Short mmCIF file of C-alpha atoms and ligand atoms in Angstrom, two decimals:
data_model
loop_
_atom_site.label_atom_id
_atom_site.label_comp_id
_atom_site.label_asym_id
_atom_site.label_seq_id
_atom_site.Cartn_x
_atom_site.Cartn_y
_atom_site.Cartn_z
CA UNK I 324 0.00 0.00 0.00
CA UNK I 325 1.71 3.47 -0.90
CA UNK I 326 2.04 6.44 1.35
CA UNK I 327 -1.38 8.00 1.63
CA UNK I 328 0.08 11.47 0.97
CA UNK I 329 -2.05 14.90 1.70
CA UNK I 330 -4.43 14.94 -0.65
CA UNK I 331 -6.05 18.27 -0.10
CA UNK I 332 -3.46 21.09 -1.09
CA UNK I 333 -1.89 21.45 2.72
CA UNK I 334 -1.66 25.55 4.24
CA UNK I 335 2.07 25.43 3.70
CA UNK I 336 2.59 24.37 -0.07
CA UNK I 337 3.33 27.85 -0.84
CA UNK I 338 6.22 28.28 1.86
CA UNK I 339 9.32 28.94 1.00
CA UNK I 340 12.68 28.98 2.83
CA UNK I 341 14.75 32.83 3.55
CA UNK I 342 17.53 32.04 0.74
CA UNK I 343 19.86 34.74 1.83
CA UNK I 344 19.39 33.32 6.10
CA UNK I 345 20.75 30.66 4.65
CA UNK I 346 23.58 31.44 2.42
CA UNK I 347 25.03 33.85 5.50
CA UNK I 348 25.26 31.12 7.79
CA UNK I 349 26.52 28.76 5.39
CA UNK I 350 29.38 31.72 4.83
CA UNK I 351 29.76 31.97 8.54
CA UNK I 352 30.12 28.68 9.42
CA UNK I 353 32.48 28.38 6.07
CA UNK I 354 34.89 30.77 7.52
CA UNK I 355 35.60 28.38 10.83
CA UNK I 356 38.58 26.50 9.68
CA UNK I 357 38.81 28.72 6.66
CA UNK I 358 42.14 28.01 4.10
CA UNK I 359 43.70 30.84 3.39
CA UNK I 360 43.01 32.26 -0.10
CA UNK I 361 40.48 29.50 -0.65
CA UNK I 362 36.69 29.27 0.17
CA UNK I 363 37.39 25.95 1.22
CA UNK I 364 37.75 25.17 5.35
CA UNK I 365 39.34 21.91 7.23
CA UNK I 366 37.29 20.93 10.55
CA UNK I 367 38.62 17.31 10.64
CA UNK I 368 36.34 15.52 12.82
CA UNK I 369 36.55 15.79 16.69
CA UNK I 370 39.59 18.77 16.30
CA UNK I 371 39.10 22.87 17.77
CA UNK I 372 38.20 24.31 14.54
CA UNK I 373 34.74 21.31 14.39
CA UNK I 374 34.29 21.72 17.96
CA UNK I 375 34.30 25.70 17.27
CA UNK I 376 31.75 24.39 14.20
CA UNK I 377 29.50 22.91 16.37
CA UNK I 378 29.79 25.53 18.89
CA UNK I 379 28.32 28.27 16.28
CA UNK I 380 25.51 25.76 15.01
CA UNK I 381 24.11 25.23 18.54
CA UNK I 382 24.00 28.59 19.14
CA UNK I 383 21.20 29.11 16.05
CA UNK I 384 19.63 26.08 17.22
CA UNK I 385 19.42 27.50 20.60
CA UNK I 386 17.82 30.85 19.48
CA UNK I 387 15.55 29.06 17.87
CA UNK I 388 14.75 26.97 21.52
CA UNK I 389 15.08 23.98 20.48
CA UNK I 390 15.39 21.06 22.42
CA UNK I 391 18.83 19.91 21.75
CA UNK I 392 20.22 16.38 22.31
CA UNK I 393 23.82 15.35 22.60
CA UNK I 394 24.29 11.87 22.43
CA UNK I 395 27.40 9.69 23.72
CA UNK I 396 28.78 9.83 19.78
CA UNK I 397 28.57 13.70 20.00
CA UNK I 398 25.68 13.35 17.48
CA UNK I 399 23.32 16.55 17.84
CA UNK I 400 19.49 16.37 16.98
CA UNK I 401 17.55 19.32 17.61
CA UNK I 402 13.59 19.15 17.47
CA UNK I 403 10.88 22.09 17.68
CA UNK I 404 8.68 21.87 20.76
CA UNK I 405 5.86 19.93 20.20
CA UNK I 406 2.28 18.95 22.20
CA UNK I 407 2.36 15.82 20.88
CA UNK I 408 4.49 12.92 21.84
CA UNK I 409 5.51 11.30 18.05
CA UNK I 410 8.96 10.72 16.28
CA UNK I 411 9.68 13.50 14.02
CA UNK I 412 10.45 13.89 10.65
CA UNK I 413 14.41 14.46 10.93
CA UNK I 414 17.04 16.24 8.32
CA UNK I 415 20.76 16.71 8.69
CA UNK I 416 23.86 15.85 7.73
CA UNK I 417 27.22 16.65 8.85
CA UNK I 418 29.76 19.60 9.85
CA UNK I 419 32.84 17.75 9.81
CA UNK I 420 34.58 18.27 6.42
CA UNK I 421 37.81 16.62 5.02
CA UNK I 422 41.14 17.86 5.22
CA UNK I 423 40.97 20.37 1.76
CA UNK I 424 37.08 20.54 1.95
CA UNK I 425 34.18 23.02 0.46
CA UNK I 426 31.76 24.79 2.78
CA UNK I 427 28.86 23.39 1.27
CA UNK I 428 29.82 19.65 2.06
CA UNK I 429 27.41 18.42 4.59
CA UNK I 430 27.17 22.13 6.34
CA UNK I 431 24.57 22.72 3.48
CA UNK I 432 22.19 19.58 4.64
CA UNK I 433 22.53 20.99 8.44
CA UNK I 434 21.82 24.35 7.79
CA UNK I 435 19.21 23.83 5.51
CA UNK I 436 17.02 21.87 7.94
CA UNK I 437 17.77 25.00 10.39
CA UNK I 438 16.10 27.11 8.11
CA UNK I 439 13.43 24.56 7.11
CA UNK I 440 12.78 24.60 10.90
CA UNK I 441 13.24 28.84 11.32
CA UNK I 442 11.40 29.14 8.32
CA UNK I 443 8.06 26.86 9.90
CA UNK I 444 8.19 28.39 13.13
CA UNK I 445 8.03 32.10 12.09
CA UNK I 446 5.47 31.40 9.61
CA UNK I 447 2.80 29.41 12.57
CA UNK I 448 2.13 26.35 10.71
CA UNK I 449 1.05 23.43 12.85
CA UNK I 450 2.06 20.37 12.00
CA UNK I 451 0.83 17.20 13.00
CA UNK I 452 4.52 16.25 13.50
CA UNK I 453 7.71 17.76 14.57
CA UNK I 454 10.83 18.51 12.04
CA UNK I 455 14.36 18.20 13.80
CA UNK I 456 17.59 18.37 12.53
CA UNK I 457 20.57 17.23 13.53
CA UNK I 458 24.38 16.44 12.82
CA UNK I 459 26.16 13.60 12.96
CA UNK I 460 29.82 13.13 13.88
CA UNK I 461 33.01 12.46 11.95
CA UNK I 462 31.14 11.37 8.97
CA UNK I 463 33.81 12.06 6.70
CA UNK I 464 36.01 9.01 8.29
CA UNK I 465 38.83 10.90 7.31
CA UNK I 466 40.20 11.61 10.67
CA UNK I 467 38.36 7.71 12.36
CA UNK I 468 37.57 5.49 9.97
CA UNK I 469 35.00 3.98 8.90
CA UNK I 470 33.04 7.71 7.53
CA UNK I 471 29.56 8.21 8.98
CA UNK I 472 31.17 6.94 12.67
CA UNK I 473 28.20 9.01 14.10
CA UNK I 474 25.11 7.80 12.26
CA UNK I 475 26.37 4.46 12.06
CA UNK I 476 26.30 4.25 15.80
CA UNK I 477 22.98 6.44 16.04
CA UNK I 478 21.38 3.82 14.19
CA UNK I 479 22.58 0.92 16.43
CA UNK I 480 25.24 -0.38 13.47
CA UNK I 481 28.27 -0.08 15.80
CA UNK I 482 27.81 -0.34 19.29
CA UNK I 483 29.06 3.19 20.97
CA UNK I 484 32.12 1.33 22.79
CA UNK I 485 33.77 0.33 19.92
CA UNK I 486 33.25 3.71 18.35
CA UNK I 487 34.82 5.48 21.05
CA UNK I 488 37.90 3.18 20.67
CA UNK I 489 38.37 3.90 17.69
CA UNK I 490 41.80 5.81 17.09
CA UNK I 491 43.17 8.76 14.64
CA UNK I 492 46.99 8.26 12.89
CA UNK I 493 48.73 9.99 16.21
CA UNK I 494 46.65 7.19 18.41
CA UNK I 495 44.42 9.63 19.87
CA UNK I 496 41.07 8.27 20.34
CA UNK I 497 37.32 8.95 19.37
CA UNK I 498 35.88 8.92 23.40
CA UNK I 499 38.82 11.33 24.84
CA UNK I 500 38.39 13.83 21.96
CA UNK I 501 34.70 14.20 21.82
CA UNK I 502 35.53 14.54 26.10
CA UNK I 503 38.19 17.30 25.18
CA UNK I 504 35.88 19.16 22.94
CA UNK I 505 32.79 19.39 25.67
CA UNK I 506 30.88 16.70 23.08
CA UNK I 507 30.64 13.67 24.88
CA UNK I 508 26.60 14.04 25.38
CA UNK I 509 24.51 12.35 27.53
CA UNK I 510 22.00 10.92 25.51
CA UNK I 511 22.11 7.40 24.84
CA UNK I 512 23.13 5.51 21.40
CA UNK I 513 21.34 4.04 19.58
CA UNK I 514 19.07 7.05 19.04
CA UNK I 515 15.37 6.95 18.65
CA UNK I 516 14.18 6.06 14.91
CA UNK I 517 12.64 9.51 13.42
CA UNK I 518 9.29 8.70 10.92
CA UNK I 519 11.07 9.47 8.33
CA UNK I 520 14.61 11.18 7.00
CA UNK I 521 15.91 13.44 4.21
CA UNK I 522 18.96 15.05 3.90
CA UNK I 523 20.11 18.09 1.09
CA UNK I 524 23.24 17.68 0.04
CA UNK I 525 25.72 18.89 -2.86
CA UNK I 526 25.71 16.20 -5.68
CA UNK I 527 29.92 16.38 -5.63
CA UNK I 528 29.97 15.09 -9.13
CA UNK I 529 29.19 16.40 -12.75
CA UNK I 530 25.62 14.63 -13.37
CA UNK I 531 23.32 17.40 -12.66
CA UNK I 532 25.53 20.19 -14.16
CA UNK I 533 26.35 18.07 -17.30
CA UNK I 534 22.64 18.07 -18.01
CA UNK I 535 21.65 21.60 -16.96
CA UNK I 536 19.57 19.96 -13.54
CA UNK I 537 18.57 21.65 -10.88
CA UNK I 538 17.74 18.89 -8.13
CA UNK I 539 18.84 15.49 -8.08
CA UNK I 540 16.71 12.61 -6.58
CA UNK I 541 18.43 10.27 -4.92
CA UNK I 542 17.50 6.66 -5.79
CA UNK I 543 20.66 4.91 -2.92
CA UNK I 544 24.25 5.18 -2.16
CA UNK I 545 26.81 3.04 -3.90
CA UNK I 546 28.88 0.19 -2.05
CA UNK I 547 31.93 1.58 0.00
CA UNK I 548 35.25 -0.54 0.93
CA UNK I 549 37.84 0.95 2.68
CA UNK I 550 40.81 -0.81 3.38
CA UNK I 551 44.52 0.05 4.86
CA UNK I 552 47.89 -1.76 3.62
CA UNK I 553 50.83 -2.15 5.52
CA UNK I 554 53.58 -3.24 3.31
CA UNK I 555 56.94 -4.14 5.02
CA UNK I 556 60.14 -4.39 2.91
CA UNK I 557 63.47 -3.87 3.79
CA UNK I 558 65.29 -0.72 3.39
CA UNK I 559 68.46 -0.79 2.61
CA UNK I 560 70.68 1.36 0.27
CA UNK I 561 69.33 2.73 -3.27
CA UNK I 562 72.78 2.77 -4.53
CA UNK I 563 74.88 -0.10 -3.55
CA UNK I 564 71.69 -2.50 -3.33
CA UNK I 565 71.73 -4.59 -6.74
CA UNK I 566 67.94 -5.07 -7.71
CA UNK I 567 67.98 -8.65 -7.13
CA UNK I 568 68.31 -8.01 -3.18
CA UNK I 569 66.13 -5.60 -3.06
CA UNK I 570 62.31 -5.81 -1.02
CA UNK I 571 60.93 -2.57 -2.27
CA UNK I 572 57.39 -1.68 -0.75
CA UNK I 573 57.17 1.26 -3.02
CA UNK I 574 57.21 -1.04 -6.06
CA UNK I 575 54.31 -2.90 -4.64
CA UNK I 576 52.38 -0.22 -3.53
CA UNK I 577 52.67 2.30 -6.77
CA UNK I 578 51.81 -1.52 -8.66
CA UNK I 579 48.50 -1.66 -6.93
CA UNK I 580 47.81 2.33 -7.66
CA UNK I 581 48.11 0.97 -11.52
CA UNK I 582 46.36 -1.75 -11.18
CA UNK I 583 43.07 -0.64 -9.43
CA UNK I 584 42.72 2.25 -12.25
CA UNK I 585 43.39 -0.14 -14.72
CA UNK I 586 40.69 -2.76 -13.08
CA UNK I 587 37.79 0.33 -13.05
CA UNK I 588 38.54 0.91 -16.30
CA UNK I 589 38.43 -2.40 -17.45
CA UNK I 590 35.25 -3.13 -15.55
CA UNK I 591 33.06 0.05 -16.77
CA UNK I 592 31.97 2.99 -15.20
CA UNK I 593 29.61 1.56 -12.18
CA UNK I 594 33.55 1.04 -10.27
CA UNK I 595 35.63 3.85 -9.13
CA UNK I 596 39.07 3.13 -7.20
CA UNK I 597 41.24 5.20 -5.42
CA UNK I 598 44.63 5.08 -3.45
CA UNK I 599 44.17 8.58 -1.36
CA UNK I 600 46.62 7.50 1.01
CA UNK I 601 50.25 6.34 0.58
CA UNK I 602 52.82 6.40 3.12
CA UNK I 603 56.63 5.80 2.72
CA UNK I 604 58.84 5.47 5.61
CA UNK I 605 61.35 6.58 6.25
CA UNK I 606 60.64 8.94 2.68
CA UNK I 607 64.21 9.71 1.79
CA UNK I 608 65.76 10.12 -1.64
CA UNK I 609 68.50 7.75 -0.85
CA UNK I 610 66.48 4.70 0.72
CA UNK I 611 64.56 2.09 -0.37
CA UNK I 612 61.63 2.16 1.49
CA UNK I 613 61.18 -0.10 4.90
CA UNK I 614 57.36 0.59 5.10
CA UNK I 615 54.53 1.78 2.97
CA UNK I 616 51.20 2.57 4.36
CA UNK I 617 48.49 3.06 2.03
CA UNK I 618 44.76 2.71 1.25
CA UNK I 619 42.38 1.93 -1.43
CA UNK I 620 38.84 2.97 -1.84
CA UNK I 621 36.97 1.05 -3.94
CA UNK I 622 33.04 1.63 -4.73
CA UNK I 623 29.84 0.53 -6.95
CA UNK I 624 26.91 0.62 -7.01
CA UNK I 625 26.72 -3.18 -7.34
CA UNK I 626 27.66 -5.05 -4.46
CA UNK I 627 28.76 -8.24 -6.51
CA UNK I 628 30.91 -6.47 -8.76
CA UNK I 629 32.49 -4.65 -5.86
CA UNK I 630 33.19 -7.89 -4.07
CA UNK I 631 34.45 -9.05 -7.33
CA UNK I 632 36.66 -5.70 -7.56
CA UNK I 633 37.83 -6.41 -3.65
CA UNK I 634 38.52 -10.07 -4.59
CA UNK I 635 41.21 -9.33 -7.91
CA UNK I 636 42.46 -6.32 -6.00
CA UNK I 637 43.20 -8.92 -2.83
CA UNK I 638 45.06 -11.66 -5.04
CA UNK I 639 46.87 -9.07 -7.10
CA UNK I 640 48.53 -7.83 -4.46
CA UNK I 641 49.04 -10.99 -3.01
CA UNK I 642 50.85 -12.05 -6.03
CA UNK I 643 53.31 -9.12 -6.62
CA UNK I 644 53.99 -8.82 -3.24
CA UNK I 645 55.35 -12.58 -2.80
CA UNK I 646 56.90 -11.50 -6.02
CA UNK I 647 59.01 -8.83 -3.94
CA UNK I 648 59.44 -10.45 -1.17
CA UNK I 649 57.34 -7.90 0.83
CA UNK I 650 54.94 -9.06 3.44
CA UNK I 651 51.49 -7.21 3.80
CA UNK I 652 49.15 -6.40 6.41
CA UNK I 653 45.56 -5.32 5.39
CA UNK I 654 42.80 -3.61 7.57
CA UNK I 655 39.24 -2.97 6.86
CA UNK I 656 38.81 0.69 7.31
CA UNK I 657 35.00 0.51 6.04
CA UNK I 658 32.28 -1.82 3.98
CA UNK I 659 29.15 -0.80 3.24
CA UNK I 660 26.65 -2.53 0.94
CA UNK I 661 25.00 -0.41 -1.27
CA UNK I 662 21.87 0.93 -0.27
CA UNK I 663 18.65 1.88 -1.68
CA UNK I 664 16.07 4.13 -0.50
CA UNK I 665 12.29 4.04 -0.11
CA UNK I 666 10.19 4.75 -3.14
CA UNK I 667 8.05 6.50 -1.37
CA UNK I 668 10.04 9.15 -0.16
CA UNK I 669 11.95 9.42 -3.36
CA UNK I 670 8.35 9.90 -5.02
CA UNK I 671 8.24 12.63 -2.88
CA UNK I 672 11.11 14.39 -3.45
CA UNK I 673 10.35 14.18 -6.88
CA UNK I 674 6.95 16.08 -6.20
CA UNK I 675 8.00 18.51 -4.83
CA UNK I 676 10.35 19.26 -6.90
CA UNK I 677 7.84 19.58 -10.03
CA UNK I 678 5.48 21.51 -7.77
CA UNK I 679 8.08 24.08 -7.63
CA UNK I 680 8.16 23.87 -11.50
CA UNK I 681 12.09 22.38 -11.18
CA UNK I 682 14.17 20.22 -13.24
CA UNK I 683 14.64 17.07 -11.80
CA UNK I 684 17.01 13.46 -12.55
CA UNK I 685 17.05 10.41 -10.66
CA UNK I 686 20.10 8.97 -9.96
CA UNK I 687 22.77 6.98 -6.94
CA UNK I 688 24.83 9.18 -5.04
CA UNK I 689 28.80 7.99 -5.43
CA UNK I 690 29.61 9.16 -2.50
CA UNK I 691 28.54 7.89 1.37
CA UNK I 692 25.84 9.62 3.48
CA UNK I 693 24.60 9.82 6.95
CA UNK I 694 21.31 8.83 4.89
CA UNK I 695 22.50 5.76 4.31
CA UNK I 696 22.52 4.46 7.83
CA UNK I 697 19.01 6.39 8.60
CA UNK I 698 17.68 4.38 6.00
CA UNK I 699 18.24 1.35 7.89
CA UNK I 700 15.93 2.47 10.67
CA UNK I 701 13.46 4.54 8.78
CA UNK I 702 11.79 5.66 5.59
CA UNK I 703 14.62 7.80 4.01
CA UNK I 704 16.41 9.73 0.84
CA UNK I 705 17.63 12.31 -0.50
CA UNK I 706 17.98 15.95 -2.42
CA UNK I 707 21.10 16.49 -4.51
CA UNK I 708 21.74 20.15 -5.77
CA UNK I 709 24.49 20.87 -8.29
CA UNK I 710 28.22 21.03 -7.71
CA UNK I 711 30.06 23.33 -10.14
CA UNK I 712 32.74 21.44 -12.68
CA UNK I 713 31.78 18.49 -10.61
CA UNK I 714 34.26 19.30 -7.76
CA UNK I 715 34.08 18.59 -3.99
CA UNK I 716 36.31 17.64 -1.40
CA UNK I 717 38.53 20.05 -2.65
CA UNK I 718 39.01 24.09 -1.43
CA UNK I 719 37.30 25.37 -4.77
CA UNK I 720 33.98 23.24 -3.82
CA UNK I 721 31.15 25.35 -5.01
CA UNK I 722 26.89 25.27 -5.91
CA UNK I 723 25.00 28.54 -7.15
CA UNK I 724 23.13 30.39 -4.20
CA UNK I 725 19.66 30.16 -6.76
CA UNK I 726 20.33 26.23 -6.55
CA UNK I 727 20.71 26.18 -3.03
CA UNK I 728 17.58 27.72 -2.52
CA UNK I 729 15.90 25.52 -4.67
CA UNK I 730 17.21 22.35 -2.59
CA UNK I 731 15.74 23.70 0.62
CA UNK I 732 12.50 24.58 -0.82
CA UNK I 733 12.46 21.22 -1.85
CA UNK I 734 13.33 19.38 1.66
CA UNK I 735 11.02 21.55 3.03
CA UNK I 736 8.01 20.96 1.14
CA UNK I 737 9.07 17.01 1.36
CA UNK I 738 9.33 17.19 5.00
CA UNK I 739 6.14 18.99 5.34
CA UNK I 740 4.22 16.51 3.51
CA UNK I 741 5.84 13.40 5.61
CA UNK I 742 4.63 15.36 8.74
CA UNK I 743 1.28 14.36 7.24
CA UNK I 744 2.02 11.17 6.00
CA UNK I 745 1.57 7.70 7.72
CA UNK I 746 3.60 5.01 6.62
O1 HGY D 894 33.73 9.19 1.50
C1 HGY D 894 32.60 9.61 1.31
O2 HGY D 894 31.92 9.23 0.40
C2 HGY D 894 32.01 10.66 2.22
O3 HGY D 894 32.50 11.90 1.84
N1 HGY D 894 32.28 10.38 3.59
MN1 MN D 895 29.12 14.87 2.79
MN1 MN D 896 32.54 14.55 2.09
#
């Protein structure tokens, strides 16, 4: 049986977000951790400058009296006051960005739903439901692996202990920063499922530009597998050391950066590979490496081809490292399954993006979302807006201020209507 959806037009279909609200705070908070000479900002998960994030997002969620949550993750969900005692329709996303990031990664899906939420409350609506928003922690993974740490442990995926062992490069560890940062909250994980959830975010890739779109419904997130090498030669001298002694790391690892590009090509577009990470120790002109660290990010949107993709990346490696002579020692940094989301909600997004008289394309999202693990406990998907020349995770991230407000007038006619819609 589908979602009985409002039938009879509802008093808020003509309610529309304050588009320059929410471009200022989107600038504000893009200027904590700014890069120099960039628009881009670095608030690594769990570090001052996303502490002094999170400090300047609860202080618009305060004025707005919400009642805020923190949970034991550091995971903040705040939800307008409301006479009736019933999950709410939840948005969000995340504050943390990676280490050369764009302001509108994640910060747009958090402060969108503020404004979504500002927006309701100054205009008197009464819903039959609350809307809350929230943010989830570290869900780039680029600081603690695996990436959405937070949601995955909101939505009961990773119990909260292990979470909070989980350690950075230096060895410091999830629990003691989110303790050092005032962020260690109260509330218990897992969270409470909300009705439903839908997060805006940028697209990060060329789809929607390449074909002149202005919103992008989001059908599921591809399959994600993270995993860390630790390659262990011998170093020794790069002059003296004929090639027949040698047990060069570096060979092995720049080997396996060929041979994963060279696999996604060969297996078509649906795989993407990539070696972000890489290592050498102890990095000097004159020695051959003793230890490579690296990692390789593999994804698709098809779960047997990506196990197929882990499975010839695994025995390649196996191969030309027993080659070398060079032992290896492999970690699973993250695997996720790809996900889809529910119809009905993505029939909704859709909606209300044609009520609004907007161009709209279906299509996966390559990269991993905090609405990925939502899904999992509730009805959930999501709005993509456009990402110029394709770019994110990089300091020149940027989408158009006339797209932006189109996204949140989209999530918040979709909320709206699954305030009013029983599942
Ligand atoms: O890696 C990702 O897809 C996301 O940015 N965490
Ligand atoms: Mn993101
Ligand atoms: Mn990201």
């Amino acid at each position: 049986m589908g979602a009985d959806f409002a039938t009879v037009t509802p008093s808020y279909s003509d309610l529309r977000i304050d588009p320059d609200r929410l471009i200022r705070r989107i600038n504000e908070l893009g200027e904590i951790g700014k890069i120099e000479g960039t628009i881009g900002c670095a608030r690594l998960a769990l570090t001052d400058d996303d502490k002094a994030g999170r400090d300047l997002v609860m202080t618009w969620m305060q004025d707005l009296d919400l009642d805020i949550s923190i949970d034991g993750v550091g995971n903040v969900i705040a939800t307008m006051p409301h006479t009736a005692d019933v999950a709410p329709v939840m948005t969000g996303s995340h504050i943390d960005t990676v280490a050369t990031g764009g302001r509108y990664d994640g910060n747009l899906g958090v402060l969108a739903g503020l404004e979504v939420i500002e927006t309701v409350i100054t205009s008197g609506v009464t819903l039959e439901r609350p809307l809350a928003v929230g943010w989830f922690t570290d869900e780039e993974g680029a600081r603690f692996a695996p990436d959405m740490l937070g949601s995955l442990v909101y939505v009961g995926g990773m119990p909260i202990e292990d979470a909070l062992e989980i350690e950075d490069a230096d060895g410091v560890n999830v629990g003691d920063e989110l303790t050092r940062i005032g962020y260690r909250g109260p509330v218990p994980c897992p969270g409470p499922a909300p009705h439903a959830f839908v997060e805006l975010h940028i697209e990060q890739g060329p789809v929607l530009e390449d074909e002149d779109v202005t919103i992008g419904v989001v059908e599921g997130v591809q399959g994600i597998s993270w995993t860390e090498l630790t390659l262990q030669g011998q170093s020794c001298h790069a002059g003296t050391t004929p090639l027949r002694m040698r047990h060069d790391p570096g060979v092995v690892a720049s080997r396996v950066c060929c041979f994963i590009r060279d696999l996604a090509l060969e297996m078509g577009p649906s795989q993407v590979a990539t070696v972000g990470v890489m290592n050498f120790e102890p990095n000097l002109i004159n020695v051959v490496p003793d230890v490579v660290t690296m990692t390789i990010d593999l994804r698709n949107t098809d779960e047997s081809l990506l196990q197929d993709a882990e499975e010839r990346v695994r025995s390649y490696i196996d191969e030309i490292a027993t080659s070398e002579g060079v032992e290896v020692e492999s970690r699973t940094l993250a695997r996720f399954e790809p996900v889809s989301f529910d119809p009905r909600v993505i029939d909704m997004v859709e909606a209300a993006a044609h009520k609004q008289h907007l161009s709209s394309r279906r299509l996966p999202s390559g990269a991993g979302h905090d609405a990925q693990m939502l899904a999992r406990v509730c009805p959930t998907a999501m709005v993509f807006v456009p990402s110029v020349n394709g770019i994110s995770h990089n300091v020149t991230e940027f989408t158009e201020a006339v797209d932006i407000e189109a996204g949140a007038n989209v999530l918040l006619q979709t909320l709206l209507s699954l305030t009013e819609t029983e599942f």
